[in-house]
C-alpha positions as a Markdown table, in Angstrom:
| # | Residue | x | y | z |
|---|---|---|---|---|
| 1 | Met | 122.6 | 8.6 | 260.1 |
| 2 | Thr | 126.3 | 8.4 | 259.5 |
| 3 | Thr | 129.3 | 7.2 | 261.4 |
| 4 | Gly | 131.4 | 10.0 | 260.0 |
| 5 | Arg | 134.6 | 7.8 | 260.1 |
| 6 | Leu | 137.2 | 10.2 | 258.7 |
| 7 | Ala | 140.4 | 9.1 | 260.5 |
| 8 | Ser | 143.8 | 8.0 | 259.2 |
| 9 | Val | 144.0 | 10.7 | 256.5 |
| 10 | Ser | 147.1 | 10.4 | 254.3 |
| 11 | Ser | 148.2 | 13.3 | 252.1 |
| 12 | Pro | 151.4 | 14.2 | 250.1 |
| 13 | Tyr | 151.0 | 17.7 | 251.7 |
| 14 | Leu | 151.6 | 16.3 | 255.2 |
| 15 | Ala | 155.2 | 16.3 | 256.2 |
| 16 | Pro | 156.7 | 12.8 | 256.0 |
| 17 | Asp | 157.2 | 12.5 | 259.7 |
| 18 | Glu | 153.7 | 13.7 | 260.3 |
| 19 | Gln | 151.8 | 11.0 | 258.4 |
| 20 | Asp | 149.6 | 8.8 | 260.6 |
| 21 | Glu | 151.0 | 5.3 | 260.0 |
| 22 | Ser | 149.4 | 3.7 | 263.1 |
| 23 | Thr | 147.9 | 0.3 | 262.7 |
| 24 | Asp | 145.5 | 1.0 | 265.5 |
| 25 | Asp | 142.0 | 0.9 | 263.9 |
| 26 | Thr | 140.1 | 2.5 | 266.8 |
| 27 | Pro | 138.3 | 5.7 | 265.9 |
| 28 | Lys | 140.5 | 8.8 | 266.4 |
| 29 | Glu | 138.3 | 11.9 | 266.1 |
| 30 | Ala | 137.8 | 12.4 | 269.8 |
| 31 | Cys | 139.9 | 15.4 | 270.8 |
| 32 | Gly | 138.4 | 17.6 | 273.5 |
| 33 | Val | 138.0 | 21.4 | 273.1 |
| 34 | Phe | 137.0 | 24.0 | 275.8 |
| 35 | Gly | 136.7 | 27.7 | 276.0 |
| 36 | Val | 135.7 | 30.2 | 278.7 |
| 37 | Phe | 135.1 | 33.9 | 278.7 |
| 38 | Ala | 134.8 | 35.1 | 282.4 |
| 39 | Pro | 136.4 | 38.4 | 283.3 |
| 40 | Gly | 137.5 | 38.4 | 286.9 |
| 41 | Gln | 137.5 | 34.7 | 287.3 |
| 42 | Pro | 140.5 | 32.3 | 287.3 |
| 43 | Val | 140.0 | 31.2 | 283.6 |
| 44 | Ala | 143.2 | 29.1 | 283.5 |
| 45 | His | 142.0 | 27.0 | 286.5 |
| 46 | Leu | 138.5 | 26.7 | 285.0 |
| 47 | Thr | 140.1 | 25.6 | 281.7 |
| 48 | Tyr | 142.2 | 23.0 | 283.6 |
| 49 | Leu | 139.0 | 21.6 | 285.2 |
| 50 | Gly | 137.2 | 21.6 | 281.9 |
| 51 | Leu | 140.0 | 19.7 | 280.1 |
| 52 | Tyr | 140.2 | 17.3 | 283.0 |
| 53 | Ala | 136.5 | 16.4 | 282.5 |
| 54 | Leu | 137.3 | 15.9 | 278.8 |
| 55 | Gln | 140.4 | 13.8 | 279.4 |
| 56 | His | 138.8 | 10.7 | 277.9 |
| 57 | Arg | 138.7 | 12.5 | 274.5 |
| 58 | Gly | 142.5 | 12.8 | 274.2 |
| 59 | Gln | 145.5 | 11.7 | 276.2 |
| 60 | Glu | 148.5 | 12.6 | 273.9 |
| 61 | Ser | 148.9 | 16.3 | 274.8 |
| 62 | Ala | 147.1 | 19.1 | 276.5 |
| 63 | Gly | 147.3 | 22.9 | 276.1 |
| 64 | Met | 145.6 | 26.2 | 276.7 |
| 65 | Ala | 145.7 | 29.8 | 275.5 |
| 66 | Val | 144.9 | 32.6 | 277.9 |
| 67 | Ser | 144.4 | 36.3 | 277.2 |
| 68 | Asp | 144.5 | 39.3 | 279.5 |
| 69 | Gly | 143.3 | 41.6 | 276.8 |
| 70 | Glu | 146.9 | 42.6 | 275.9 |
| 71 | Thr | 148.7 | 39.4 | 275.4 |
| 72 | Leu | 147.7 | 35.9 | 274.2 |
| 73 | Thr | 149.8 | 33.2 | 276.0 |
| 74 | Val | 149.9 | 29.6 | 274.9 |
| 75 | Val | 151.1 | 26.7 | 277.1 |
| 76 | Lys | 151.1 | 23.1 | 275.9 |
| 77 | Glu | 152.8 | 19.9 | 276.9 |
| 78 | Met | 152.7 | 16.2 | 276.0 |
| 79 | Gly | 150.7 | 13.8 | 278.2 |
| 80 | Leu | 147.7 | 14.2 | 280.4 |
| 81 | Val | 146.2 | 17.4 | 281.7 |
| 82 | Ser | 147.6 | 16.7 | 285.2 |
| 83 | Asn | 151.1 | 16.4 | 283.7 |
| 84 | Ala | 150.8 | 19.5 | 281.5 |
| 85 | Phe | 149.8 | 22.0 | 284.2 |
| 86 | Asp | 150.6 | 22.5 | 287.9 |
| 87 | Asp | 149.4 | 25.1 | 290.3 |
| 88 | Arg | 152.4 | 27.4 | 289.7 |
| 89 | Thr | 151.8 | 27.4 | 285.9 |
| 90 | Leu | 148.1 | 28.0 | 286.3 |
| 91 | Ser | 148.5 | 30.8 | 288.8 |
| 92 | Ala | 150.8 | 32.6 | 286.3 |
| 93 | Leu | 148.2 | 32.5 | 283.6 |
| 94 | Ser | 145.9 | 35.3 | 284.5 |
| 95 | Gly | 143.3 | 36.7 | 282.1 |
| 96 | Asp | 139.7 | 37.2 | 281.1 |
| 97 | Leu | 139.4 | 34.3 | 278.6 |
| 98 | Ala | 140.9 | 31.0 | 277.7 |
| 99 | Ile | 140.6 | 28.1 | 275.4 |
| 100 | Gly | 141.9 | 24.5 | 275.9 |
| 101 | His | 142.6 | 21.3 | 274.0 |
| 102 | Asn | 143.2 | 17.6 | 274.7 |
| 103 | Arg | 144.7 | 15.9 | 271.6 |
| 104 | Tyr | 144.1 | 12.5 | 270.2 |
| 105 | Ser | 146.0 | 12.6 | 266.8 |
| 106 | Thr | 144.0 | 12.2 | 263.6 |
| 107 | Thr | 146.4 | 13.7 | 261.1 |
| 108 | Gly | 149.9 | 14.5 | 262.1 |
| 109 | Ser | 152.1 | 12.6 | 264.5 |
| 110 | Ser | 152.0 | 12.7 | 268.3 |
| 111 | Thr | 154.6 | 15.3 | 268.9 |
| 112 | Trp | 154.8 | 18.6 | 270.8 |
| 113 | Arg | 154.8 | 20.4 | 267.5 |
| 114 | Asn | 151.3 | 19.2 | 266.8 |
| 115 | Ala | 150.0 | 19.8 | 270.3 |
| 116 | Gln | 147.3 | 22.4 | 270.5 |
| 117 | Pro | 146.2 | 25.2 | 270.6 |
| 118 | Val | 148.2 | 26.4 | 267.6 |
| 119 | Tyr | 149.2 | 30.0 | 267.6 |
| 120 | Arg | 149.5 | 32.6 | 264.8 |
| 121 | Gly | 150.2 | 36.3 | 264.9 |
| 122 | Val | 149.7 | 38.7 | 262.0 |
| 123 | Asp | 150.4 | 42.4 | 262.5 |
| 124 | His | 147.7 | 43.6 | 264.9 |
| 125 | Val | 145.9 | 40.3 | 265.1 |
| 126 | Glu | 146.9 | 37.2 | 267.0 |
| 127 | Phe | 144.9 | 34.0 | 267.6 |
| 128 | Ala | 145.0 | 30.5 | 269.0 |
| 129 | Leu | 143.0 | 27.5 | 267.6 |
| 130 | Gly | 141.9 | 24.2 | 269.1 |
| 131 | His | 140.4 | 21.6 | 266.8 |
| 132 | Asn | 138.4 | 18.4 | 267.3 |
| 133 | Gly | 137.9 | 16.3 | 264.1 |
| 134 | Asn | 139.6 | 16.3 | 260.8 |
| 135 | Leu | 139.3 | 17.5 | 257.2 |
| 136 | Val | 138.9 | 15.5 | 254.1 |
| 137 | Asn | 140.0 | 18.2 | 251.6 |
| 138 | Thr | 143.4 | 19.0 | 253.1 |
| 139 | Glu | 145.3 | 18.2 | 249.9 |
| 140 | Ala | 143.0 | 20.5 | 247.8 |
| 141 | Leu | 143.2 | 23.3 | 250.3 |
| 142 | Ala | 147.0 | 23.2 | 250.5 |
| 143 | Ala | 147.3 | 23.2 | 246.7 |
| 144 | Glu | 144.9 | 26.1 | 246.4 |
| 145 | Ala | 147.0 | 28.0 | 248.9 |
| 146 | Gly | 150.2 | 27.3 | 247.0 |
| 147 | Met | 151.7 | 25.3 | 249.8 |
| 148 | Leu | 154.4 | 22.8 | 248.9 |
| 149 | Pro | 153.9 | 19.1 | 249.5 |
| 150 | Gly | 155.4 | 17.9 | 252.8 |
| 151 | Thr | 155.0 | 21.3 | 254.5 |
| 152 | Val | 151.7 | 20.8 | 256.3 |
| 153 | Thr | 152.1 | 19.3 | 259.8 |
| 154 | Ser | 148.4 | 18.8 | 260.4 |
| 155 | Asp | 145.0 | 19.9 | 259.2 |
| 156 | Thr | 144.8 | 22.3 | 262.2 |
| 157 | Asp | 148.1 | 23.8 | 261.0 |
| 158 | Leu | 146.6 | 24.2 | 257.5 |
| 159 | Met | 143.5 | 26.0 | 258.9 |
| 160 | Ala | 145.7 | 28.4 | 260.8 |
| 161 | Glu | 147.8 | 29.1 | 257.7 |
| 162 | Leu | 144.6 | 29.8 | 255.6 |
| 163 | Leu | 143.4 | 32.2 | 258.2 |
| 164 | Thr | 146.7 | 33.9 | 258.4 |
| 165 | Thr | 146.8 | 34.4 | 254.6 |
| 166 | Ser | 143.3 | 35.9 | 254.7 |
| 167 | Leu | 144.3 | 38.2 | 257.6 |
| 168 | Leu | 147.2 | 39.6 | 255.6 |
| 169 | Thr | 144.7 | 41.2 | 253.2 |
| 170 | Arg | 142.7 | 43.0 | 255.9 |
| 171 | His | 145.0 | 45.6 | 257.3 |
| 172 | Asp | 142.3 | 48.3 | 257.1 |
| 173 | Leu | 140.0 | 46.5 | 259.6 |
| 174 | Glu | 139.9 | 46.5 | 263.3 |
| 175 | Pro | 141.3 | 43.2 | 264.8 |
| 176 | Gly | 137.9 | 41.7 | 265.7 |
| 177 | Glu | 136.4 | 42.7 | 262.3 |
| 178 | Ala | 139.5 | 41.3 | 260.5 |
| 179 | Phe | 139.3 | 38.0 | 262.2 |
| 180 | Glu | 135.6 | 37.5 | 261.7 |
| 181 | Ala | 136.0 | 38.4 | 258.0 |
| 182 | Ala | 138.8 | 35.8 | 257.7 |
| 183 | Leu | 136.6 | 33.2 | 259.3 |
| 184 | Ala | 133.8 | 34.0 | 256.9 |
| 185 | Glu | 136.2 | 33.5 | 254.0 |
| 186 | Val | 138.0 | 30.3 | 255.2 |
| 187 | Leu | 135.3 | 28.3 | 257.0 |
| 188 | Pro | 133.0 | 27.6 | 254.0 |
| 189 | Arg | 136.1 | 26.0 | 252.3 |
| 190 | Leu | 136.6 | 23.4 | 255.0 |
| 191 | Lys | 135.1 | 19.9 | 254.3 |
| 192 | Gly | 135.0 | 17.3 | 257.0 |
| 193 | Ala | 133.9 | 16.8 | 260.6 |
| 194 | Phe | 135.1 | 19.4 | 263.0 |
| 195 | Ser | 134.4 | 21.6 | 266.1 |
| 196 | Leu | 136.8 | 24.5 | 266.6 |
| 197 | Val | 137.5 | 27.0 | 269.4 |
| 198 | Phe | 139.4 | 30.2 | 268.8 |
| 199 | Ala | 140.8 | 32.8 | 271.1 |
| 200 | Asp | 142.2 | 36.2 | 270.3 |
| 201 | Arg | 143.0 | 39.0 | 272.8 |
| 202 | Glu | 139.3 | 39.9 | 273.4 |
| 203 | Arg | 137.0 | 37.1 | 272.5 |
| 204 | Ile | 136.5 | 33.4 | 272.2 |
| 205 | Ile | 134.8 | 31.8 | 269.2 |
| 206 | Gly | 133.2 | 28.4 | 268.7 |
| 207 | Val | 132.5 | 26.7 | 265.3 |
| 208 | Arg | 130.6 | 23.5 | 264.5 |
| 209 | Asp | 130.8 | 21.9 | 261.1 |
| 210 | Pro | 127.7 | 22.1 | 258.8 |
| 211 | Asn | 126.7 | 18.5 | 259.5 |
| 212 | Gly | 127.2 | 18.7 | 263.3 |
| 213 | Phe | 129.4 | 15.6 | 263.3 |
| 214 | Arg | 131.6 | 16.8 | 266.1 |
| 215 | Pro | 129.9 | 18.1 | 269.3 |
| 216 | Leu | 130.1 | 21.6 | 270.8 |
| 217 | Cys | 127.9 | 23.0 | 273.5 |
| 218 | Leu | 127.4 | 26.4 | 275.0 |
| 219 | Gly | 127.1 | 27.0 | 278.7 |
| 220 | Arg | 126.4 | 29.9 | 281.1 |
| 221 | Leu | 128.7 | 30.7 | 284.0 |
| 222 | Asp | 128.2 | 33.4 | 286.6 |
| 223 | Gly | 129.6 | 36.4 | 284.8 |
| 224 | Gly | 130.6 | 34.5 | 281.7 |
| 225 | Trp | 130.2 | 31.9 | 279.0 |
| 226 | Val | 131.6 | 28.5 | 278.3 |
| 227 | Leu | 132.2 | 26.3 | 275.2 |
| 228 | Ala | 132.9 | 22.6 | 275.5 |
| 229 | Ser | 132.9 | 19.4 | 273.5 |
| 230 | Glu | 130.7 | 17.7 | 276.1 |
| 231 | Ser | 128.4 | 19.0 | 278.9 |
| 232 | Pro | 130.2 | 17.4 | 281.9 |
| 233 | Ala | 133.0 | 20.0 | 281.3 |
| 234 | Leu | 130.3 | 22.6 | 282.1 |
| 235 | Asp | 129.1 | 20.8 | 285.2 |
| 236 | Val | 132.6 | 20.6 | 286.8 |
| 237 | Ile | 133.0 | 24.4 | 286.8 |
| 238 | Gly | 129.5 | 25.2 | 287.9 |
| 239 | Ala | 128.2 | 26.3 | 284.5 |
| 240 | His | 124.8 | 25.2 | 283.2 |
| 241 | Leu | 124.1 | 23.9 | 279.7 |
| 242 | Val | 122.3 | 26.5 | 277.5 |
| 243 | Arg | 122.2 | 24.5 | 274.3 |
| 244 | Glu | 124.3 | 22.7 | 271.7 |
| 245 | Leu | 125.6 | 24.8 | 268.8 |
| 246 | Glu | 123.6 | 24.2 | 265.7 |
| 247 | Pro | 125.4 | 22.6 | 262.7 |
| 248 | Gly | 127.1 | 25.3 | 260.8 |
| 249 | Glu | 126.9 | 27.8 | 263.6 |
| 250 | Val | 129.6 | 30.1 | 264.8 |
| 251 | Val | 129.3 | 31.7 | 268.2 |
| 252 | Val | 131.3 | 34.8 | 269.1 |
| 253 | Ile | 131.7 | 35.6 | 272.8 |
| 254 | Asp | 133.1 | 38.9 | 274.1 |
| 255 | Arg | 132.3 | 41.7 | 276.6 |
| 256 | Ser | 129.2 | 42.6 | 274.6 |
| 257 | Gly | 127.7 | 39.1 | 275.1 |
| 258 | Cys | 127.2 | 36.1 | 272.9 |
| 259 | Arg | 126.1 | 36.3 | 269.2 |
| 260 | Ser | 125.7 | 33.8 | 266.4 |
| 261 | Leu | 127.1 | 33.9 | 262.8 |
| 262 | His | 126.2 | 31.6 | 259.9 |
| 263 | Pro | 129.0 | 31.6 | 257.4 |
| 264 | Phe | 128.2 | 28.3 | 255.7 |
| 265 | His | 125.9 | 28.2 | 252.7 |
| 266 | His | 122.4 | 27.0 | 253.7 |
| 267 | Asp | 122.7 | 24.1 | 251.2 |
| 268 | Glu | 125.7 | 22.8 | 253.0 |
| 269 | Val | 124.0 | 22.7 | 256.4 |
| 270 | Asp | 122.7 | 19.1 | 256.7 |
| 271 | Pro | 122.5 | 17.9 | 260.4 |
| 272 | Arg | 123.6 | 14.3 | 260.8 |
| 273 | Leu | 124.1 | 12.1 | 263.8 |
| 274 | Cys | 127.5 | 10.6 | 264.4 |
| 275 | Leu | 127.0 | 7.2 | 266.2 |
| 276 | Phe | 130.7 | 7.0 | 267.1 |
| 277 | Glu | 130.2 | 9.9 | 269.5 |
| 278 | Phe | 127.6 | 7.9 | 271.4 |
| 279 | Ile | 129.4 | 4.5 | 271.2 |
| 280 | Tyr | 133.1 | 5.4 | 271.6 |
| 281 | Phe | 133.8 | 9.0 | 272.4 |
| 282 | Ala | 131.3 | 10.6 | 274.8 |
| 283 | Arg | 131.0 | 10.2 | 278.5 |
| 284 | Pro | 127.8 | 8.5 | 279.6 |
| 285 | Asp | 126.7 | 11.6 | 281.6 |
| 286 | Ser | 127.0 | 13.8 | 278.5 |
| 287 | Val | 124.1 | 15.3 | 276.6 |
| 288 | Leu | 124.6 | 15.0 | 272.8 |
| 289 | Tyr | 122.2 | 15.9 | 270.1 |
| 290 | Gly | 119.6 | 16.7 | 272.7 |
| 291 | Gln | 119.8 | 13.2 | 274.2 |
| 292 | Ser | 121.4 | 11.6 | 277.2 |
| 293 | Val | 124.3 | 9.4 | 276.1 |
| 294 | His | 123.5 | 6.9 | 279.0 |
| 295 | His | 119.9 | 6.5 | 278.0 |
């Protein structure tokens, strides 16, 4: 077993005003991520409810990205979920899919700039990313990518830049193929504890790190699928828990259904229990690692 304590990362590649200089020694890996693919349903409202159920995992900022198949729209604000979204905002966010994020900063300061999901657009591909956890090889990745010290605002921003760079070499592929190819290239280079949710115009994608340090579960909703950091976010929207993602698993959800990819080398997949999830982060009514947190 391992505690997976990876907080308070300092790197010369983080912008000076983005360094985490807090003296608060409490664990800080507990962001909440959520995703829903449910054509014909109010996905923005469902995401709001899911994030509300995950509010305990992050109170600094909240955001979501919604796609109607043509446009990917990102809305994010500082503060609690209830402060970030009102009925008018949610009603204007119509679409078939959405991802959401509650932030508790690990690397990077608590500013709107670092609120998630982050967005990138490259030619015919655009995507949004929500991230729970943090990387331990940010400096090495930034150096490999030729990024100048002080230009990285967070490890989430770095991941988005790496994916963007990879996408720039894939003009000959369809958007979905290009994005999956970029993920297959970038994900094995990431070292740390993380769960990720992505959205592009037509799909949502969930990723769990090879050790399974950070949680991510898969749920079934009438006419759709759901991804969430914890199972209560499924319960609140009437979805049922199918299973937790396996360590190192990538789940792709679109109109053709749900399928799994395994981009990490099998030698790197080493399931480990993070006690901090049970002790500090998770709700007592959550199911983690196949166990009830309460019991």
